Amino acid sequence: MPEEQQERVRNAVTGSVGGALVQAGTVITGGVHVHHPRGRRLRARLVTVVVVPVVVATGLVAWPVLSGGGDGPPLVARVRPVPEGAWAWVLPGPVDEAALARVALTRVSADRDAGFRALGGVPSADTRVLVGGVAKAANSHRISLVGNRDGPVRVIGVRTRVLRRAEPWTGALVALTPQGEHDVRQVVTDLDDPDGTVLLRAGPDDPGRPYLEVKAVTVGRGEDVVIQLTAAVGRSHCEWELELTVGQGSGPDEVLRVRADGTDSGPAFTTTAWDSAWRYRGGRFRVIPVDPPANFAFERVG
């Protein structure tokens, strides 16, 4: 084949690959279409051959999870933590007191939370949640389940599954002084319950009923149902996931698992017990409203 025709073929192939990558949402910078001396051009083609399969493979795996398209799971989950009005952060180890104060007194709550997460902390509501007659530490997440099938998807089972259980962290404790004694949450799971039952409660004195006994959940494509789930634990540090059993039409039931990033294999949800009376190696601290919402004080209390 003449050199001019070979060049046209090469440009057509690289152009097709570049178009496929753009459709996959991927941008690759480089000299695919830039003409250099023959040796430089050959090296660019060799790099393209290596990179393309990796990038395309990554896009094919990630796209159904992120977009809810294609042949992905029947439900796509979106998860975000619920901001707490009165909060506590438990840290795995001691942290410099000045660094803790800078984070704790950050006025923008999202920046404050990001600062505590960077220190390895786990959030909790400062007020307790009453489950089974026992007040326990708890945190909450808003879980949105979005339909990803043309036909309706029925949720026929929901439970939490503890992946790892350990002693509660005793590195450091930072808390905003609570305004109430007990918190009231409607959808609650007790991580000390081996069945992982998710309960819907009408009030603080209501023992609750299994969530799906009270609410029928059916989701069509693009529709969503939101569950604000509060996980409570008594005296341990738990990593856990949400397990859903779903059905569609006359097909077999499927089990889906949801973790803290909305995927089935990402970082687990984390809930840890804490108590202001426990001994913390790095100390116990509290944030006190002085002239809210503008001014707060930070002090060591133990």
Tab-separated table of C-alpha atoms in Angstrom:
chain	number	residue	atom	x	y	z
A	1	MET	CA	0.000	0.000	0.000
A	2	PRO	CA	1.449	3.466	-0.879
A	3	GLU	CA	2.694	5.565	2.019
A	4	GLU	CA	-0.059	8.182	1.499
A	5	GLN	CA	-2.802	5.526	1.820
A	6	GLN	CA	-1.124	4.027	4.909
A	7	GLU	CA	-1.140	7.456	6.515
A	8	ARG	CA	-4.885	7.894	5.815
A	9	VAL	CA	-5.612	4.496	7.395
A	10	ARG	CA	-3.584	5.355	10.474
A	11	ASN	CA	-5.438	8.654	10.903
A	12	ALA	CA	-8.844	6.962	10.518
A	13	VAL	CA	-7.996	4.368	13.189
A	14	THR	CA	-6.670	6.869	15.714
A	15	GLY	CA	-9.618	9.167	15.045
A	16	SER	CA	-12.093	6.347	15.733
A	17	VAL	CA	-10.342	5.451	19.006
A	18	GLY	CA	-10.270	9.089	20.070
A	19	GLY	CA	-14.015	9.418	19.372
A	20	ALA	CA	-14.775	6.315	21.412
A	21	LEU	CA	-12.839	7.695	24.359
A	22	VAL	CA	-14.657	11.022	24.226
A	23	GLN	CA	-17.999	9.187	24.216
A	24	ALA	CA	-16.831	7.259	27.290
A	25	GLY	CA	-16.236	10.555	29.081
A	26	THR	CA	-12.445	10.238	28.926
A	27	VAL	CA	-10.013	12.903	27.780
A	28	ILE	CA	-6.487	11.884	26.806
A	29	THR	CA	-4.015	14.625	26.095
A	30	GLY	CA	-1.113	13.893	23.807
A	31	GLY	CA	0.013	13.886	20.220
A	32	VAL	CA	-2.185	11.267	18.585
A	33	HIS	CA	-2.945	13.577	15.658
A	34	VAL	CA	0.245	15.599	15.802
A	35	HIS	CA	2.743	14.794	13.032
A	36	HIS	CA	6.309	14.306	14.147
A	37	PRO	CA	9.225	12.563	12.492
A	38	ARG	CA	8.486	8.910	11.865
A	39	GLY	CA	10.182	7.629	15.042
A	40	ARG	CA	8.194	9.982	17.285
A	41	ARG	CA	4.934	9.037	15.581
A	42	LEU	CA	5.616	5.323	16.089
A	43	ARG	CA	6.142	5.812	19.809
A	44	ALA	CA	2.862	7.722	20.117
A	45	ARG	CA	1.005	4.882	18.415
A	46	LEU	CA	2.555	2.316	20.765
A	47	VAL	CA	1.505	4.321	23.833
A	48	THR	CA	-2.040	4.572	22.465
A	49	VAL	CA	-2.265	0.801	22.045
A	50	VAL	CA	-1.356	0.317	25.713
A	51	VAL	CA	-3.541	3.079	27.167
A	52	VAL	CA	-6.782	2.529	25.252
A	53	PRO	CA	-7.745	-0.909	26.659
A	54	VAL	CA	-7.135	0.273	30.242
A	55	VAL	CA	-9.167	3.475	29.915
A	56	VAL	CA	-12.033	1.871	28.023
A	57	ALA	CA	-12.215	-1.032	30.493
A	58	THR	CA	-12.372	1.399	33.419
A	59	GLY	CA	-15.157	3.379	31.757
A	60	LEU	CA	-17.230	0.260	31.100
A	61	VAL	CA	-17.016	-0.793	34.749
A	62	ALA	CA	-17.704	2.628	36.258
A	63	TRP	CA	-20.392	3.938	33.897
A	64	PRO	CA	-23.373	1.798	35.018
A	65	VAL	CA	-22.641	2.581	38.677
A	66	LEU	CA	-22.311	6.314	38.130
A	67	SER	CA	-25.063	6.847	35.584
A	68	GLY	CA	-27.516	4.040	36.265
A	69	GLY	CA	-27.499	3.099	32.583
A	70	GLY	CA	-26.885	-0.030	30.573
A	71	ASP	CA	-27.085	-3.377	32.294
A	72	GLY	CA	-26.136	-2.114	35.739
A	73	PRO	CA	-27.825	-3.088	39.012
A	74	PRO	CA	-31.649	-2.933	39.311
A	75	LEU	CA	-31.254	-0.052	41.756
A	76	VAL	CA	-28.528	2.576	41.857
A	77	ALA	CA	-27.729	3.998	45.294
A	78	ARG	CA	-26.662	7.509	46.204
A	79	VAL	CA	-25.482	8.044	49.763
A	80	ARG	CA	-24.633	11.076	51.836
A	81	PRO	CA	-24.170	11.593	55.585
A	82	VAL	CA	-26.860	13.514	57.442
A	83	PRO	CA	-25.497	16.666	59.127
A	84	GLU	CA	-26.016	16.607	62.883
A	85	GLY	CA	-27.114	19.665	64.815
A	86	ALA	CA	-25.367	18.423	67.945
A	87	TRP	CA	-22.409	16.301	66.932
A	88	ALA	CA	-19.485	14.253	68.198
A	89	TRP	CA	-16.383	13.024	66.387
A	90	VAL	CA	-14.428	10.019	67.619
A	91	LEU	CA	-10.824	9.690	66.518
A	92	PRO	CA	-8.683	6.540	66.477
A	93	GLY	CA	-5.643	8.155	68.115
A	94	PRO	CA	-4.446	11.276	69.919
A	95	VAL	CA	-4.249	14.491	67.855
A	96	ASP	CA	-2.493	17.764	68.622
A	97	GLU	CA	-4.907	19.939	70.595
A	98	ALA	CA	-4.312	23.028	68.473
A	99	ALA	CA	-5.070	21.047	65.301
A	100	LEU	CA	-8.273	19.734	66.863
A	101	ALA	CA	-9.332	23.249	67.832
A	102	ARG	CA	-8.777	24.571	64.300
A	103	VAL	CA	-10.996	21.851	62.856
A	104	ALA	CA	-13.650	21.922	65.582
A	105	LEU	CA	-14.111	25.690	65.355
A	106	THR	CA	-14.404	25.756	61.568
A	107	ARG	CA	-17.651	27.615	60.880
A	108	VAL	CA	-18.608	25.925	57.599
A	109	SER	CA	-19.927	22.519	58.631
A	110	ALA	CA	-18.847	20.779	55.409
A	111	ASP	CA	-15.274	22.045	55.887
A	112	ARG	CA	-15.310	21.030	59.540
A	113	ASP	CA	-16.509	17.531	58.679
A	114	ALA	CA	-13.882	17.217	55.952
A	115	GLY	CA	-11.233	18.237	58.482
A	116	PHE	CA	-12.298	15.581	60.973
A	117	ARG	CA	-12.444	12.940	58.238
A	118	ALA	CA	-8.908	13.868	57.210
A	119	LEU	CA	-7.888	13.104	60.803
A	120	GLY	CA	-9.484	9.663	60.479
A	121	GLY	CA	-12.534	10.506	62.581
A	122	VAL	CA	-15.974	8.903	62.623
A	123	PRO	CA	-19.038	11.153	63.138
A	124	SER	CA	-21.892	10.592	65.523
A	125	ALA	CA	-24.897	12.471	66.817
A	126	ASP	CA	-24.080	13.871	70.244
A	127	THR	CA	-27.548	12.983	71.468
A	128	ARG	CA	-28.355	9.313	71.999
A	129	VAL	CA	-30.854	7.212	70.084
A	130	LEU	CA	-33.134	4.985	72.133
A	131	VAL	CA	-33.322	1.423	70.760
A	132	GLY	CA	-34.690	-1.513	72.725
A	133	GLY	CA	-34.926	0.695	75.793
A	134	VAL	CA	-31.187	1.483	75.663
A	135	ALA	CA	-29.707	4.850	74.655
A	136	LYS	CA	-26.907	4.273	72.133
A	137	ALA	CA	-24.474	6.275	70.021
A	138	ALA	CA	-25.622	6.609	66.408
A	139	ASN	CA	-25.058	8.285	63.066
A	140	SER	CA	-27.328	8.722	60.054
A	141	HIS	CA	-27.106	8.525	56.261
A	142	ARG	CA	-29.563	9.522	53.570
A	143	ILE	CA	-29.748	6.662	51.060
A	144	SER	CA	-31.475	7.323	47.747
A	145	LEU	CA	-32.401	4.244	45.696
A	146	VAL	CA	-32.965	5.020	42.012
A	147	GLY	CA	-34.733	2.610	39.651
A	148	ASN	CA	-32.587	1.227	36.824
A	149	ARG	CA	-35.027	-1.078	35.009
A	150	ASP	CA	-37.860	-0.419	32.573
A	151	GLY	CA	-40.243	-2.425	34.773
A	152	PRO	CA	-40.911	-1.760	38.472
A	153	VAL	CA	-38.313	-3.037	40.956
A	154	ARG	CA	-39.727	-4.217	44.292
A	155	VAL	CA	-37.660	-4.066	47.484
A	156	ILE	CA	-38.675	-7.212	49.368
A	157	GLY	CA	-35.940	-7.317	51.989
A	158	VAL	CA	-33.769	-4.768	53.788
A	159	ARG	CA	-31.246	-5.334	56.570
A	160	THR	CA	-27.856	-4.171	57.780
A	161	ARG	CA	-24.904	-6.545	57.810
A	162	VAL	CA	-21.923	-5.953	60.102
A	163	LEU	CA	-18.672	-6.660	58.269
A	164	ARG	CA	-16.239	-6.038	61.133
A	165	ARG	CA	-16.732	-5.432	64.829
A	166	ALA	CA	-14.042	-4.206	67.220
A	167	GLU	CA	-13.588	-2.368	70.485
A	168	PRO	CA	-14.765	1.255	70.324
A	169	TRP	CA	-12.124	3.846	69.505
A	170	THR	CA	-10.550	5.647	72.451
A	171	GLY	CA	-8.133	8.019	70.708
A	172	ALA	CA	-9.896	11.352	71.214
A	173	LEU	CA	-13.433	12.682	71.523
A	174	VAL	CA	-14.671	16.096	70.377
A	175	ALA	CA	-18.330	17.037	70.879
A	176	LEU	CA	-20.643	19.996	70.530
A	177	THR	CA	-22.682	20.357	73.718
A	178	PRO	CA	-26.120	18.800	73.092
A	179	GLN	CA	-29.366	20.665	73.568
A	180	GLY	CA	-31.497	17.597	74.344
A	181	GLU	CA	-31.177	14.300	76.166
A	182	HIS	CA	-32.453	11.846	73.570
A	183	ASP	CA	-32.766	11.950	69.821
A	184	VAL	CA	-35.781	10.623	67.942
A	185	ARG	CA	-35.222	8.925	64.565
A	186	GLN	CA	-37.854	7.159	62.507
A	187	VAL	CA	-35.830	4.583	60.535
A	188	VAL	CA	-33.363	2.854	62.830
A	189	THR	CA	-31.173	-0.229	62.851
A	190	ASP	CA	-29.460	-1.606	65.944
A	191	LEU	CA	-26.018	-2.896	64.931
A	192	ASP	CA	-26.032	-5.060	68.064
A	193	ASP	CA	-28.989	-6.993	66.602
A	194	PRO	CA	-27.587	-10.012	64.707
A	195	ASP	CA	-30.591	-9.953	62.366
A	196	GLY	CA	-29.786	-6.418	61.225
A	197	THR	CA	-33.483	-5.472	61.249
A	198	VAL	CA	-34.371	-2.028	59.909
A	199	LEU	CA	-37.248	-0.588	61.948
A	200	LEU	CA	-39.736	2.185	61.275
A	201	ARG	CA	-40.847	3.909	64.462
A	202	ALA	CA	-43.627	6.389	65.169
A	203	GLY	CA	-41.922	7.983	68.177
A	204	PRO	CA	-39.367	7.545	70.978
A	205	ASP	CA	-41.528	5.089	72.913
A	206	ASP	CA	-42.491	3.045	69.846
A	207	PRO	CA	-40.465	-0.196	69.603
A	208	GLY	CA	-40.928	-0.042	65.852
A	209	ARG	CA	-41.909	-2.504	63.149
A	210	PRO	CA	-39.823	-3.896	60.284
A	211	TYR	CA	-39.620	-1.182	57.646
A	212	LEU	CA	-41.149	-3.189	54.795
A	213	GLU	CA	-44.089	-4.270	56.932
A	214	VAL	CA	-45.131	-0.630	57.087
A	215	LYS	CA	-43.953	0.699	53.718
A	216	ALA	CA	-44.098	-1.038	50.349
A	217	VAL	CA	-41.183	0.087	48.182
A	218	THR	CA	-41.488	-0.206	44.388
A	219	VAL	CA	-39.268	1.883	42.122
A	220	GLY	CA	-39.539	2.502	38.355
A	221	ARG	CA	-36.747	3.645	36.069
A	222	GLY	CA	-35.537	7.080	37.101
A	223	GLU	CA	-37.770	7.151	40.180
A	224	ASP	CA	-36.232	7.157	43.619
A	225	VAL	CA	-37.069	6.375	47.209
A	226	VAL	CA	-35.096	7.949	50.053
A	227	ILE	CA	-34.375	6.190	53.342
A	228	GLN	CA	-32.771	8.212	56.121
A	229	LEU	CA	-31.224	5.371	58.078
A	230	THR	CA	-29.852	5.786	61.594
A	231	ALA	CA	-27.441	3.097	62.806
A	232	ALA	CA	-26.996	2.714	66.562
A	233	VAL	CA	-24.406	0.744	68.524
A	234	GLY	CA	-23.826	0.140	72.229
A	235	ARG	CA	-20.209	-0.740	72.991
A	236	SER	CA	-18.329	-1.494	69.780
A	237	HIS	CA	-16.880	-0.040	66.584
A	238	CYS	CA	-18.720	-1.379	63.533
A	239	GLU	CA	-18.106	-1.374	59.804
A	240	TRP	CA	-21.281	-2.356	58.014
A	241	GLU	CA	-23.264	-2.343	54.770
A	242	LEU	CA	-26.910	-2.221	53.758
A	243	GLU	CA	-28.272	-5.385	52.137
A	244	LEU	CA	-31.319	-5.195	49.867
A	245	THR	CA	-33.275	-8.066	48.329
A	246	VAL	CA	-35.120	-6.950	45.203
A	247	GLY	CA	-37.430	-8.606	42.694
A	248	GLN	CA	-38.732	-7.767	39.244
A	249	GLY	CA	-41.591	-9.472	37.457
A	250	SER	CA	-41.345	-13.266	37.542
A	251	GLY	CA	-37.520	-13.290	37.551
A	252	PRO	CA	-35.396	-14.511	40.464
A	253	ASP	CA	-34.764	-12.258	43.446
A	254	GLU	CA	-31.447	-10.416	43.569
A	255	VAL	CA	-29.361	-9.341	46.577
A	256	LEU	CA	-27.781	-5.888	46.344
A	257	ARG	CA	-25.276	-4.428	48.780
A	258	VAL	CA	-24.776	-0.721	49.403
A	259	ARG	CA	-21.764	0.854	51.099
A	260	ALA	CA	-20.895	4.401	52.118
A	261	ASP	CA	-20.013	5.534	48.577
A	262	GLY	CA	-23.144	3.986	47.037
A	263	THR	CA	-21.289	1.037	45.474
A	264	ASP	CA	-21.222	-2.597	46.575
A	265	SER	CA	-17.460	-2.769	47.147
A	266	GLY	CA	-16.366	0.655	48.394
A	267	PRO	CA	-15.635	1.771	51.962
A	268	ALA	CA	-18.073	0.442	54.535
A	269	PHE	CA	-20.399	2.562	56.632
A	270	THR	CA	-18.793	3.147	60.038
A	271	THR	CA	-20.515	3.674	63.381
A	272	THR	CA	-18.634	3.696	66.671
A	273	ALA	CA	-19.735	3.757	70.292
A	274	TRP	CA	-18.521	6.527	72.552
A	275	ASP	CA	-19.205	7.840	76.031
A	276	SER	CA	-18.140	11.090	77.665
A	277	ALA	CA	-17.285	9.098	80.805
A	278	TRP	CA	-14.766	6.857	79.037
A	279	ARG	CA	-11.042	7.524	79.169
A	280	TYR	CA	-9.612	8.779	75.867
A	281	ARG	CA	-5.862	8.651	75.348
A	282	GLY	CA	-5.792	11.972	73.520
A	283	GLY	CA	-8.369	13.592	75.769
A	284	ARG	CA	-12.015	14.644	75.651
A	285	PHE	CA	-12.961	18.062	74.271
A	286	ARG	CA	-16.131	20.046	73.796
A	287	VAL	CA	-17.248	22.959	71.675
A	288	ILE	CA	-19.394	25.391	73.635
A	289	PRO	CA	-21.724	27.974	72.055
A	290	VAL	CA	-20.723	31.399	73.418
A	291	ASP	CA	-22.644	33.693	71.095
A	292	PRO	CA	-24.159	31.396	68.448
A	293	PRO	CA	-24.123	31.166	65.551
A	294	ALA	CA	-20.966	33.291	65.358
A	295	ASN	CA	-18.808	32.412	68.364
A	296	PHE	CA	-17.853	29.134	70.019
A	297	ALA	CA	-15.235	28.118	72.574
A	298	PHE	CA	-13.092	24.985	72.560
A	299	GLU	CA	-11.965	23.359	75.784
A	300	ARG	CA	-10.540	20.142	77.202
A	301	VAL	CA	-12.830	18.364	79.648
A	302	GLY	CA	-10.887	15.191	80.351
